[in-house]
mmCIF file of C-alpha atoms in Angstrom:
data_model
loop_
_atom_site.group_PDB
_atom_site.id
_atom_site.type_symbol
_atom_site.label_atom_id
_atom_site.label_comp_id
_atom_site.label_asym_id
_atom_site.label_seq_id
_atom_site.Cartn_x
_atom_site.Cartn_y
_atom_site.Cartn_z
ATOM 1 C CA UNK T 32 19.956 56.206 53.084
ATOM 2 C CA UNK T 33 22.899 54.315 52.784
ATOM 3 C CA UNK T 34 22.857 50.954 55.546
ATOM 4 C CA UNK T 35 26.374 49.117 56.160
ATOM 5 C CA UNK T 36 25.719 45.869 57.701
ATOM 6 C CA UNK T 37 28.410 43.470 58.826
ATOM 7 C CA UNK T 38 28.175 39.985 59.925
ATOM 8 C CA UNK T 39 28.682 37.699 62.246
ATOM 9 C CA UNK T 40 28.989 40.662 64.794
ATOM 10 C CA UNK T 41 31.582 38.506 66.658
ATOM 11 C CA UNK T 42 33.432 34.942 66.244
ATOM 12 C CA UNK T 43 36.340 33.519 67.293
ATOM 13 C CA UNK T 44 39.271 31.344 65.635
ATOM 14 C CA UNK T 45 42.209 29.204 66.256
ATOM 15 C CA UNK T 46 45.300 30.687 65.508
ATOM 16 C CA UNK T 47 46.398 29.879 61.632
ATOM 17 C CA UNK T 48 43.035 29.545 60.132
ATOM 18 C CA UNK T 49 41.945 32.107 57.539
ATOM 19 C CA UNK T 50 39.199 34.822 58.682
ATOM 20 C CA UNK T 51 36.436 35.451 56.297
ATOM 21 C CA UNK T 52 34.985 38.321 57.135
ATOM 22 C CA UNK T 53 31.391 39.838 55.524
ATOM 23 C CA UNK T 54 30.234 43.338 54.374
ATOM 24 C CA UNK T 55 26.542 44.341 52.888
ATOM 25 C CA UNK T 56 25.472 47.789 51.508
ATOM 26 C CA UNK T 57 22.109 48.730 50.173
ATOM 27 C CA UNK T 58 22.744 51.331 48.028
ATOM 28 C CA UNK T 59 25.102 50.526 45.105
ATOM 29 C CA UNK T 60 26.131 53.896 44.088
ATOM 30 C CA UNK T 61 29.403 53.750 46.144
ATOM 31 C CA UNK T 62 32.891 55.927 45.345
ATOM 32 C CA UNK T 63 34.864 53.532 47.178
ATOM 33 C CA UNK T 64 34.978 50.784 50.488
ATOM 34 C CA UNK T 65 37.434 51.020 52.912
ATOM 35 C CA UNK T 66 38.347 48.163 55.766
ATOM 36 C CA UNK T 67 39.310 49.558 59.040
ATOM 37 C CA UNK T 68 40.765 47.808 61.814
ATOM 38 C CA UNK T 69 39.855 48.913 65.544
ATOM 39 C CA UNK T 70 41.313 47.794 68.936
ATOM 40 C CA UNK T 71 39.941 48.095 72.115
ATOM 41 C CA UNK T 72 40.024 51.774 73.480
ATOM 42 C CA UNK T 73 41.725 53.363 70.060
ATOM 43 C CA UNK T 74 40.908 55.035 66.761
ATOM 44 C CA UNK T 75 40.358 53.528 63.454
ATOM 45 C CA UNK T 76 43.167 52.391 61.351
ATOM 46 C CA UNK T 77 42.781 52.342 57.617
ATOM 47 C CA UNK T 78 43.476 48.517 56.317
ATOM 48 C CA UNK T 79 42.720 48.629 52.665
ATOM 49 C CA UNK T 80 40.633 50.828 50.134
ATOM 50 C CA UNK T 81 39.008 49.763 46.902
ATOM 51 C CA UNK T 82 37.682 52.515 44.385
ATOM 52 C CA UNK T 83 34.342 51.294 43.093
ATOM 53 C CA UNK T 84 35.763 50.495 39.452
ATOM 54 C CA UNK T 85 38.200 47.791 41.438
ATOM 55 C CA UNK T 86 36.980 44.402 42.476
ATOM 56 C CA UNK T 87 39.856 43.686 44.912
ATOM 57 C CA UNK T 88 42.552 44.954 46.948
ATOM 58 C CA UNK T 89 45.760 43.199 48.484
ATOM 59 C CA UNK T 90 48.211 44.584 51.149
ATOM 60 C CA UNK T 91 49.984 41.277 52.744
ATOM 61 C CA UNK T 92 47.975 38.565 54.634
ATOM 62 C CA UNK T 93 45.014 41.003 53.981
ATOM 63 C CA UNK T 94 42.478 40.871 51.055
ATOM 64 C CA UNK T 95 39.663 42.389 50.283
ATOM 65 C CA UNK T 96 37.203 42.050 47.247
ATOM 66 C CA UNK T 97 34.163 44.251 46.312
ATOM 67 C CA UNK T 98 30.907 43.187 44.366
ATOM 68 C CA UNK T 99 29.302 46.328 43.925
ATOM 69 C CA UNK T 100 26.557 45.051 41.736
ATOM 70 C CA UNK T 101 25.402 42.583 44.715
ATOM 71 C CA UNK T 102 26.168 45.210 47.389
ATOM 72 C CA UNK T 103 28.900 42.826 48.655
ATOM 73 C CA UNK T 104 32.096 42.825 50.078
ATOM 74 C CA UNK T 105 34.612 40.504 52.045
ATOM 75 C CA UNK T 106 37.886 41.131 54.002
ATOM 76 C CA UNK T 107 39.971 37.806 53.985
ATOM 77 C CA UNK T 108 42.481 37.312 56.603
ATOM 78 C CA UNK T 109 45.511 34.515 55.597
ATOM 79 C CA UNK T 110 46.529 32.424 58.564
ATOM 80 C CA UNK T 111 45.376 34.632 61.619
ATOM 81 C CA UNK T 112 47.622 35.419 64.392
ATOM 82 C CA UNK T 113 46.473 36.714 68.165
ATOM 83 C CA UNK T 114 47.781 40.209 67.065
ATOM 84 C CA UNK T 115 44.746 40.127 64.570
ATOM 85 C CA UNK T 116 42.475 40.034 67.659
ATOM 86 C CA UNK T 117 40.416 43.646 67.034
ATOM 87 C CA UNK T 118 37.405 44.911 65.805
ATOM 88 C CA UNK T 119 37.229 45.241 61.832
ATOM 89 C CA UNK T 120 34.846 47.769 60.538
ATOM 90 C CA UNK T 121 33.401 48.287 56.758
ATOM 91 C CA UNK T 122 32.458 51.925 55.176
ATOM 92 C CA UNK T 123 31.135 52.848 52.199
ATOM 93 C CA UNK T 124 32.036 56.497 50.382
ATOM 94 C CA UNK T 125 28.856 57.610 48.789
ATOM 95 C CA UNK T 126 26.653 60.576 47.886
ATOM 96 C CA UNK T 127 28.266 64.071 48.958
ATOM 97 C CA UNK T 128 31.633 62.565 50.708
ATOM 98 C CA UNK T 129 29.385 60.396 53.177
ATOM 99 C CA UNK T 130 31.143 57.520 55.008
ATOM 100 C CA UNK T 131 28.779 55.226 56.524
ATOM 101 C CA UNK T 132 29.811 52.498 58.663
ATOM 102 C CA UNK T 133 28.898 48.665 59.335
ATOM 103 C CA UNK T 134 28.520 48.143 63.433
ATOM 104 C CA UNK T 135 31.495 45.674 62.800
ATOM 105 C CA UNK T 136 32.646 42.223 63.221
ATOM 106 C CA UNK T 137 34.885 41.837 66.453
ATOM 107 C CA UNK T 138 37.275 38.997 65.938
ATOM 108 C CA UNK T 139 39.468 36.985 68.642
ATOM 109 C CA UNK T 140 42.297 35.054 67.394
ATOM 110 C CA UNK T 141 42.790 32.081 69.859
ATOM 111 C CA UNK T 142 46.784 30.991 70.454
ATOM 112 C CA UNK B 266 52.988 64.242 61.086
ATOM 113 C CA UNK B 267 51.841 63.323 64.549
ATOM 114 C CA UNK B 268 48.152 62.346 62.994
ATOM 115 C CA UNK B 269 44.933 63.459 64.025
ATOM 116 C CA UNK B 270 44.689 65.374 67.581
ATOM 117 C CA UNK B 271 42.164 64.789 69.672
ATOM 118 C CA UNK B 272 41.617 66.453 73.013
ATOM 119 C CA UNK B 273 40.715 65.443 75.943
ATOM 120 C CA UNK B 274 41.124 61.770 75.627
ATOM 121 C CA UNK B 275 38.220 61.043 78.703
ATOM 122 C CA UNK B 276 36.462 63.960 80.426
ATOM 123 C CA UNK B 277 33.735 62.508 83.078
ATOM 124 C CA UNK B 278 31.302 65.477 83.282
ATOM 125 C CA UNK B 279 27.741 66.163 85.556
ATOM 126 C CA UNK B 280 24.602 66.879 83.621
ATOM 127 C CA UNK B 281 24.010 70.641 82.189
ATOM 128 C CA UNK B 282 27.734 70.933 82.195
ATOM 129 C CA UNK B 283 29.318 72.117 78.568
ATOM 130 C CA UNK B 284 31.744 70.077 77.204
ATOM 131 C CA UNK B 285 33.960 70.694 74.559
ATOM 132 C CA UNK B 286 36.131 68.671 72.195
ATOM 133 C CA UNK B 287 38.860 69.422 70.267
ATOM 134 C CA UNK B 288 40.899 68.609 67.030
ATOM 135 C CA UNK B 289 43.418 68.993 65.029
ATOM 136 C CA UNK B 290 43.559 67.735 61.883
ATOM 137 C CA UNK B 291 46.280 66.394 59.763
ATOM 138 C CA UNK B 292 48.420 69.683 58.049
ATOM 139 C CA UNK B 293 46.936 69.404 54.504
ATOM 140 C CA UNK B 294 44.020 67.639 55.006
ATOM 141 C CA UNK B 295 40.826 69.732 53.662
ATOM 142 C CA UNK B 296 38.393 67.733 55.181
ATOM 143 C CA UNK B 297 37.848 66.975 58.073
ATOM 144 C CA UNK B 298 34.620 65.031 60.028
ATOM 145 C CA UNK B 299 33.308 64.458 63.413
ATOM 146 C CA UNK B 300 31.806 60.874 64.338
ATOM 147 C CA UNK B 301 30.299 59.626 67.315
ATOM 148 C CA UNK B 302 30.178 55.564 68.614
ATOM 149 C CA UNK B 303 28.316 54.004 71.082
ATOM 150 C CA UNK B 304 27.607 50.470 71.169
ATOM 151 C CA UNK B 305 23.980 51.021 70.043
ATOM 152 C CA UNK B 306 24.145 52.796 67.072
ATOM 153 C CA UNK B 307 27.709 52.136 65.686
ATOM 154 C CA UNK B 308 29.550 54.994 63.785
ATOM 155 C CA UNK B 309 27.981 58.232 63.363
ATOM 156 C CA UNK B 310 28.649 60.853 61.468
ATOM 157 C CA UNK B 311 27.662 63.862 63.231
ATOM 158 C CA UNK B 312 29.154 67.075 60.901
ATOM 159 C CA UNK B 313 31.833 67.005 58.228
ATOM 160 C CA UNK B 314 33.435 70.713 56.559
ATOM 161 C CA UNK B 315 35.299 70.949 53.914
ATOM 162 C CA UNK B 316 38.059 73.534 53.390
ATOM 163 C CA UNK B 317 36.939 74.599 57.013
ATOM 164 C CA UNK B 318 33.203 75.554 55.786
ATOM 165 C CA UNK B 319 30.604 73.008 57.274
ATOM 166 C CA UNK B 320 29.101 71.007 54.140
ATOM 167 C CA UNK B 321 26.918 68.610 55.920
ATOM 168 C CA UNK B 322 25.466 68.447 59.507
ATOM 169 C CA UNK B 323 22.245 66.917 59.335
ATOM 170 C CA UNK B 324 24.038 63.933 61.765
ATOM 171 C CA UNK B 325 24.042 66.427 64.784
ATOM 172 C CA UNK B 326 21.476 65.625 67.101
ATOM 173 C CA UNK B 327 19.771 68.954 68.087
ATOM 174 C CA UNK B 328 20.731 72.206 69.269
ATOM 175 C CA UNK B 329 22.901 71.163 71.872
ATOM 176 C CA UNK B 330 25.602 70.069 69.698
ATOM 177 C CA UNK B 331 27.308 72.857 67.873
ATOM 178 C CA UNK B 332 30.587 72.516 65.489
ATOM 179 C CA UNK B 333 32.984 75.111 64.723
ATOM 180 C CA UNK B 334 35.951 75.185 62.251
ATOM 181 C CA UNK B 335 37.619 78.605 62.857
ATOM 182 C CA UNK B 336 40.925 77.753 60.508
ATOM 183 C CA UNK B 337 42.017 74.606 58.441
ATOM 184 C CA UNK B 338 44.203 73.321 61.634
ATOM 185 C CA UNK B 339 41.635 73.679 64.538
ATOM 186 C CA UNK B 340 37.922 72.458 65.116
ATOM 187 C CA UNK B 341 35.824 72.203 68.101
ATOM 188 C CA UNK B 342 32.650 69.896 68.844
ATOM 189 C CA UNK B 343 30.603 71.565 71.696
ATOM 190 C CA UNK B 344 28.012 70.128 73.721
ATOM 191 C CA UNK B 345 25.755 72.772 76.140
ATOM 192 C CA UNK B 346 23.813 71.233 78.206
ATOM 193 C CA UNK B 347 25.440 67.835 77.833
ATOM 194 C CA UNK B 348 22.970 64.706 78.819
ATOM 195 C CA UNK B 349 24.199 61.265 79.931
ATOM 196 C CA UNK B 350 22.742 59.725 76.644
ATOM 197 C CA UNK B 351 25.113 61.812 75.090
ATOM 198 C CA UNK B 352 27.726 59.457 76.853
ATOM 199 C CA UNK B 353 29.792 58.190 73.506
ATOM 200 C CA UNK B 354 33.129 57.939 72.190
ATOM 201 C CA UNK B 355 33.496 61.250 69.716
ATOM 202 C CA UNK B 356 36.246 60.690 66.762
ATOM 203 C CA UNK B 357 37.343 63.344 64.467
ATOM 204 C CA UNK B 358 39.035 62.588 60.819
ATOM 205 C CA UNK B 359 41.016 64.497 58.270
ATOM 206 C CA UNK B 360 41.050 63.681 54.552
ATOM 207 C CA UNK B 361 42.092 65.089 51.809
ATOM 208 C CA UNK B 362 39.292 64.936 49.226
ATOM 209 C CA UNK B 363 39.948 64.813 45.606
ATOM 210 C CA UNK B 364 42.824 62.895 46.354
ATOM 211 C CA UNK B 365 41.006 60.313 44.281
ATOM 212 C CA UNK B 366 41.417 57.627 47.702
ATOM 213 C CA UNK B 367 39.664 59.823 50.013
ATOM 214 C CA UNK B 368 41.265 57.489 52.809
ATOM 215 C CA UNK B 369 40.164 58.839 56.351
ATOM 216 C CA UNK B 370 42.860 58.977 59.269
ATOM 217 C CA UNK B 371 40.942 59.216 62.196
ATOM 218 C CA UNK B 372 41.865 60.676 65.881
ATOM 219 C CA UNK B 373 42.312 58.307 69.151
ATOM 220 C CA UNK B 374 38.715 59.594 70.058
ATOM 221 C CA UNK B 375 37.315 61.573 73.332
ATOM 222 C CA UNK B 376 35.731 59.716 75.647
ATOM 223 C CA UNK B 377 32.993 60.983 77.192
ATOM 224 C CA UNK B 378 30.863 60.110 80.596
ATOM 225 C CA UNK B 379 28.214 62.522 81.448
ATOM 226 C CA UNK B 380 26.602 61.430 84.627
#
């Protein structure tokens, strides 16, 4: 079975420093990671995908890179803002079209 | 496209009551999945069909949880006799598989109180 953890499960940062966030799977025999972003009381919004042949993705102040060999991957944040105040969530594509899911790191952006 | 439809968006229910939650997917999407979240346990996948036949529902709990998908624009998640542990927030995706990205677009959720 396929675990998704993420850590720290919560931290906090002044506005304009960069966010490192951290994603471990067990199982490398992935299709793909995808980064979600959730706020409080919504659904899950799709931030970036990388196919398991890929090793990073980039879509604006957001990157994300993907060791699959080490079960690893990490969603950078440039120069945080408060609107980047949400819950971020990992997932992992594997076996028959199974998504499985870190708990998530929630992240507060202080002004 | 308006995205993925969930209904209702809260229902507060007694226990024994059924409850029943709704979705509809994105208009192309062939698959589609049901997850629930709680702060326990995270992200669940409970049932997930593909081209409206269900592929993969070893994530439902027990008998009490039932999932239909009667066409490729409608599915229901039913819950008879609900129980407060089954107090969650219950998401449903679309997808379109063999896209190649496989990227999920998931539903504003239903969130559910049983008391």
């Amino acid at each position: 079975k396929q675990e998704v953890t993420q850590i720290p499960a919560a931290l906090s940062v002044p506005e304009g420093e960069n966010l490192v966030l951290n994603c471990s799977f067990t199982d490398s025999a992935i299709y793909n990671l995808q980064w979600f972003r959730q706020d409080p009381g919504k659904g899950l919004t799709s931030l970036l995908l990388i196919q398991s042949s890929q090793r990073e993705q980039t879509s604006g102040r957001l990157n994300a890179s993907l060791d699959k060999s080490s079960g690893r991957s990490t969603l950078y944040i440039a120069a945080s803002q408060p609107g980047d105040s949400a819950t971020y969530l990992c997932a992992v594509l594997y076996g028959n079209n199974r998504l499985a899911f870190g708990k998530g790191n929630q992240v507060v952006v202080i002004p | 496209d308006a995205g993925v439809i969930q209904s209702p968006r809260h229902e507060v229910t007694e226990m024994g009551q059924e409850v029943t939650l709704r979705c509809k997917p994105i208009s192309g999407h062939n698959s589609l999945f049901w997850y629930r979240q709680t702060m326990m346990r995270g992200l669940e996948l409970l049932i997930y069909f593909n081209n409206n036949v269900p592929i993969d529902d070893s994530g439902m709990p027990e008998d009490r949880f039932s999932a239909k998908m009667p066409n490729a624009s409608f599915s229901t998640l039913k819950i008879q006799p609900s129980e407060p542990r089954d107090s969650a927030v219950y998401f449903c995706a679309s997808s379109l598989k063999g896209s190649g990205a496989n990227v999920l677009t998931f539903g504003a959720g239903s969130r559910l109180t049983v008391l």
